[in-house]
PDB file of C-alpha atoms in Angstrom:
ATOM      1  CA  GLN A 284      -5.860  11.912 -13.258  1.00 79.00           C
ATOM      2  CA  VAL A 285      -6.257   9.601 -10.046  1.00 85.00           C
ATOM      3  CA  GLN A 286      -6.509  11.031  -6.575  1.00 93.00           C
ATOM      4  CA  LEU A 287      -5.637   9.159  -3.667  1.00 96.00           C
ATOM      5  CA  VAL A 288      -6.781   9.686  -0.003  1.00 94.00           C
ATOM      6  CA  GLU A 289      -5.307   7.587   2.502  1.00 94.00           C
ATOM      7  CA  SER A 290      -6.548   7.121   6.359  1.00 95.00           C
ATOM      8  CA  GLY A 291      -5.719   4.931   9.652  1.00 96.00           C
ATOM      9  CA  GLY A 292      -2.815   5.401  10.630  1.00 94.00           C
ATOM     10  CA  GLY A 293      -2.216   5.965  14.362  1.00 97.00           C
ATOM     11  CA  SER A 294      -0.016   5.051  17.246  1.00 98.00           C
ATOM     12  CA  VAL A 295      -0.759   1.517  18.520  1.00 98.00           C
ATOM     13  CA  GLN A 296       1.864  -0.808  20.574  1.00 98.00           C
ATOM     14  CA  PRO A 297       3.655  -3.737  19.664  1.00 98.00           C
ATOM     15  CA  GLY A 298       1.550  -6.833  18.614  1.00 98.00           C
ATOM     16  CA  ALA A 299      -1.565  -4.344  17.985  1.00 98.00           C
ATOM     17  CA  SER A 300      -3.355  -3.812  14.548  1.00 98.00           C
ATOM     18  CA  LEU A 301      -4.850  -1.336  11.967  1.00 98.00           C
ATOM     19  CA  ARG A 302      -6.337  -0.935   8.842  1.00 98.00           C
ATOM     20  CA  LEU A 303      -5.172   1.940   6.558  1.00 98.00           C
ATOM     21  CA  SER A 304      -7.517   2.896   3.536  1.00 98.00           C
ATOM     22  CA  CYS A 305      -7.268   4.119  -0.004  1.00 98.00           C
ATOM     23  CA  VAL A 306      -9.684   5.931  -1.924  1.00 97.00           C
ATOM     24  CA  ALA A 307      -8.959   6.310  -5.344  1.00 96.00           C
ATOM     25  CA  SER A 308     -10.923   8.572  -7.854  1.00 94.00           C
ATOM     26  CA  GLY A 309     -10.251   7.700 -11.677  1.00 85.00           C
ATOM     27  CA  ARG A 310      -9.507   4.326 -13.169  1.00 83.00           C
ATOM     28  CA  MET A 311      -6.385   2.563 -11.919  1.00 91.00           C
ATOM     29  CA  ASN A 312      -4.770  -0.960 -13.150  1.00 94.00           C
ATOM     30  CA  ALA A 313      -2.668  -1.586 -10.299  1.00 96.00           C
ATOM     31  CA  MET A 314      -2.880  -0.105  -6.793  1.00 97.00           C
ATOM     32  CA  GLY A 315       0.125  -0.546  -3.868  1.00 98.00           C
ATOM     33  CA  TRP A 316       1.167   0.438  -0.422  1.00 98.00           C
ATOM     34  CA  PHE A 317       4.678   1.686   0.255  1.00 98.00           C
ATOM     35  CA  ARG A 318       6.024   2.971   3.297  1.00 98.00           C
ATOM     36  CA  GLN A 319       9.056   5.261   4.450  1.00 98.00           C
ATOM     37  CA  ALA A 320      10.929   5.332   7.416  1.00 97.00           C
ATOM     38  CA  PRO A 321      13.042   8.567   8.954  1.00 95.00           C
ATOM     39  CA  GLY A 322      16.378   8.381   7.141  1.00 96.00           C
ATOM     40  CA  LYS A 323      15.294   5.545   4.848  1.00 97.00           C
ATOM     41  CA  GLU A 324      14.088   4.689   1.276  1.00 97.00           C
ATOM     42  CA  ARG A 325      10.811   4.199   0.680  1.00 98.00           C
ATOM     43  CA  GLU A 326       9.930   0.385  -0.012  1.00 98.00           C
ATOM     44  CA  PHE A 327       7.502  -1.824  -1.560  1.00 98.00           C
ATOM     45  CA  VAL A 328       4.629  -3.161   1.112  1.00 98.00           C
ATOM     46  CA  SER A 329       2.022  -4.600  -0.681  1.00 98.00           C
ATOM     47  CA  ALA A 330       0.223  -4.216  -4.360  1.00 98.00           C
ATOM     48  CA  ILE A 331      -2.977  -5.413  -6.163  1.00 97.00           C
ATOM     49  CA  ARG A 332      -3.507  -5.675  -9.899  1.00 96.00           C
ATOM     50  CA  TRP A 333      -6.798  -4.219 -10.485  1.00 94.00           C
ATOM     51  CA  SER A 334      -8.237  -6.476 -13.227  1.00 93.00           C
ATOM     52  CA  ASP A 335      -7.457 -10.090 -11.836  1.00 93.00           C
ATOM     53  CA  GLY A 336      -6.919  -9.165  -7.921  1.00 94.00           C
ATOM     54  CA  ASN A 337      -3.564 -10.689  -7.856  1.00 96.00           C
ATOM     55  CA  ILE A 338      -1.773  -9.782  -4.810  1.00 97.00           C
ATOM     56  CA  PHE A 339       1.970  -9.403  -3.544  1.00 97.00           C
ATOM     57  CA  TYR A 340       3.588  -8.638  -0.577  1.00 98.00           C
ATOM     58  CA  ALA A 341       7.203  -7.559   0.695  1.00 98.00           C
ATOM     59  CA  ASN A 342       8.933 -10.573   2.741  1.00 97.00           C
ATOM     60  CA  SER A 343       8.991  -8.050   5.623  1.00 96.00           C
ATOM     61  CA  VAL A 344       5.178  -8.179   5.891  1.00 97.00           C
ATOM     62  CA  LYS A 345       4.040 -11.617   4.685  1.00 97.00           C
ATOM     63  CA  GLY A 346       1.818 -13.387   6.643  1.00 97.00           C
ATOM     64  CA  ARG A 347       0.883 -10.061   9.004  1.00 98.00           C
ATOM     65  CA  PHE A 348      -0.610  -7.598   6.282  1.00 98.00           C
ATOM     66  CA  THR A 349      -3.016  -8.572   4.489  1.00 98.00           C
ATOM     67  CA  MET A 350      -4.247  -6.227   1.109  1.00 98.00           C
ATOM     68  CA  SER A 351      -7.413  -6.212   0.025  1.00 97.00           C
ATOM     69  CA  ARG A 352      -9.806  -4.280  -2.196  1.00 96.00           C
ATOM     70  CA  ASP A 353     -13.621  -3.077  -2.683  1.00 95.00           C
ATOM     71  CA  LYS A 354     -14.361  -2.559  -6.333  1.00 92.00           C
ATOM     72  CA  ALA A 355     -17.514  -0.955  -5.854  1.00 93.00           C
ATOM     73  CA  LYS A 356     -15.830   1.580  -3.674  1.00 94.00           C
ATOM     74  CA  ASN A 357     -12.779   2.223  -5.677  1.00 94.00           C
ATOM     75  CA  THR A 358     -10.775   1.314  -2.451  1.00 96.00           C
ATOM     76  CA  VAL A 359      -8.003  -0.492  -1.018  1.00 97.00           C
ATOM     77  CA  TYR A 360      -7.312  -1.701   2.479  1.00 98.00           C
ATOM     78  CA  LEU A 361      -4.041  -2.450   4.386  1.00 98.00           C
ATOM     79  CA  ASN A 362      -4.585  -4.782   7.588  1.00 98.00           C
ATOM     80  CA  LEU A 363      -1.619  -4.679   9.618  1.00 98.00           C
ATOM     81  CA  SER A 364      -1.503  -7.228  12.569  1.00 98.00           C
ATOM     82  CA  SER A 365       1.581  -8.340  15.027  1.00 98.00           C
ATOM     83  CA  LEU A 366       2.970  -4.980  14.324  1.00 98.00           C
ATOM     84  CA  LYS A 367       6.468  -4.220  15.552  1.00 97.00           C
ATOM     85  CA  PRO A 368       8.365  -1.371  16.185  1.00 97.00           C
ATOM     86  CA  GLU A 369      10.326  -1.569  12.940  1.00 97.00           C
ATOM     87  CA  ASP A 370       6.896  -1.176  10.934  1.00 98.00           C
ATOM     88  CA  SER A 371       6.892   2.343  12.000  1.00 98.00           C
ATOM     89  CA  ALA A 372       6.837   4.976   9.112  1.00 98.00           C
ATOM     90  CA  VAL A 373       4.867   6.999   6.856  1.00 98.00           C
ATOM     91  CA  TYR A 374       2.510   4.470   4.691  1.00 98.00           C
ATOM     92  CA  TYR A 375       1.524   6.203   1.226  1.00 98.00           C
ATOM     93  CA  CYS A 376      -0.920   4.449  -1.307  1.00 98.00           C
ATOM     94  CA  ALA A 377      -0.092   4.924  -5.100  1.00 97.00           C
ATOM     95  CA  ALA A 378      -1.580   3.855  -8.265  1.00 97.00           C
ATOM     96  CA  GLU A 379      -0.832   3.096 -11.725  1.00 95.00           C
ATOM     97  CA  SER A 380      -3.087   3.683 -14.139  1.00 91.00           C
ATOM     98  CA  ARG A 381      -1.301   3.904 -17.797  1.00 87.00           C
ATOM     99  CA  THR A 382       0.388   0.686 -18.265  1.00 84.00           C
ATOM    100  CA  ARG A 383      -0.083  -3.428 -18.007  1.00 87.00           C
ATOM    101  CA  PRO A 384       1.186  -4.231 -14.351  1.00 92.00           C
ATOM    102  CA  ILE A 385       3.345  -7.065 -13.771  1.00 91.00           C
ATOM    103  CA  MET A 386       4.989  -7.875 -10.839  1.00 90.00           C
ATOM    104  CA  SER A 387       8.294  -6.274 -11.405  1.00 91.00           C
ATOM    105  CA  THR A 388       6.689  -2.899 -11.858  1.00 92.00           C
ATOM    106  CA  MET A 389       4.141  -3.206  -9.066  1.00 93.00           C
ATOM    107  CA  THR A 390       6.986  -3.693  -6.532  1.00 94.00           C
ATOM    108  CA  SER A 391       8.495  -1.094  -7.681  1.00 95.00           C
ATOM    109  CA  ARG A 392       8.154   2.473  -6.765  1.00 96.00           C
ATOM    110  CA  GLN A 393       9.018   3.526 -10.059  1.00 94.00           C
ATOM    111  CA  GLY A 394       5.786   1.730 -11.732  1.00 94.00           C
ATOM    112  CA  TYR A 395       3.434   4.111  -9.978  1.00 96.00           C
ATOM    113  CA  GLU A 396       2.435   7.174 -11.285  1.00 94.00           C
ATOM    114  CA  HIS A 397      -0.137   8.659  -8.551  1.00 95.00           C
ATOM    115  CA  TRP A 398       0.686   8.905  -4.967  1.00 97.00           C
ATOM    116  CA  GLY A 399      -1.326   9.636  -1.999  1.00 96.00           C
ATOM    117  CA  GLN A 400      -0.019  12.015   1.304  1.00 96.00           C
ATOM    118  CA  GLY A 401       0.825   9.494   3.381  1.00 97.00           C
ATOM    119  CA  THR A 402      -0.032   8.493   6.701  1.00 97.00           C
ATOM    120  CA  GLN A 403       1.856   7.766   9.951  1.00 98.00           C
ATOM    121  CA  VAL A 404       1.909   4.282  11.538  1.00 98.00           C
ATOM    122  CA  THR A 405       3.840   4.418  14.788  1.00 98.00           C
ATOM    123  CA  VAL A 406       4.532   1.303  17.082  1.00 98.00           C
ATOM    124  CA  SER A 407       6.127   1.869  20.336  1.00 97.00           C
ATOM    125  CA  SER A 408       5.320   0.643  23.725  1.00 95.00           C
TER     126      SER A 408
END
């Protein structure tokens, strides 16, 4: 059983930056970040395949958000920069440990079996 603990959310002004962290216990094949704004579906943000470090991003965050990992610490990070009000959401870390991850599964909520508790990001002036 993989357990995930996120941290690093907060309230910032437009244009600011934040870094989210997610520590995982147990072995995983892929980890992802998703976000959910009030009244909206949970959407894909970014994901990393643990075996080769391949990273995917949603078009809405490409060039502004950067995902990275520390393999020794079993931790992934999401650096959020040039934040916009529409980036406000609860950000969730997710992990998949059973299947061989491919892009279609890594970018879908259904591709993950383990979820963190979420961390709030609010962007407002």
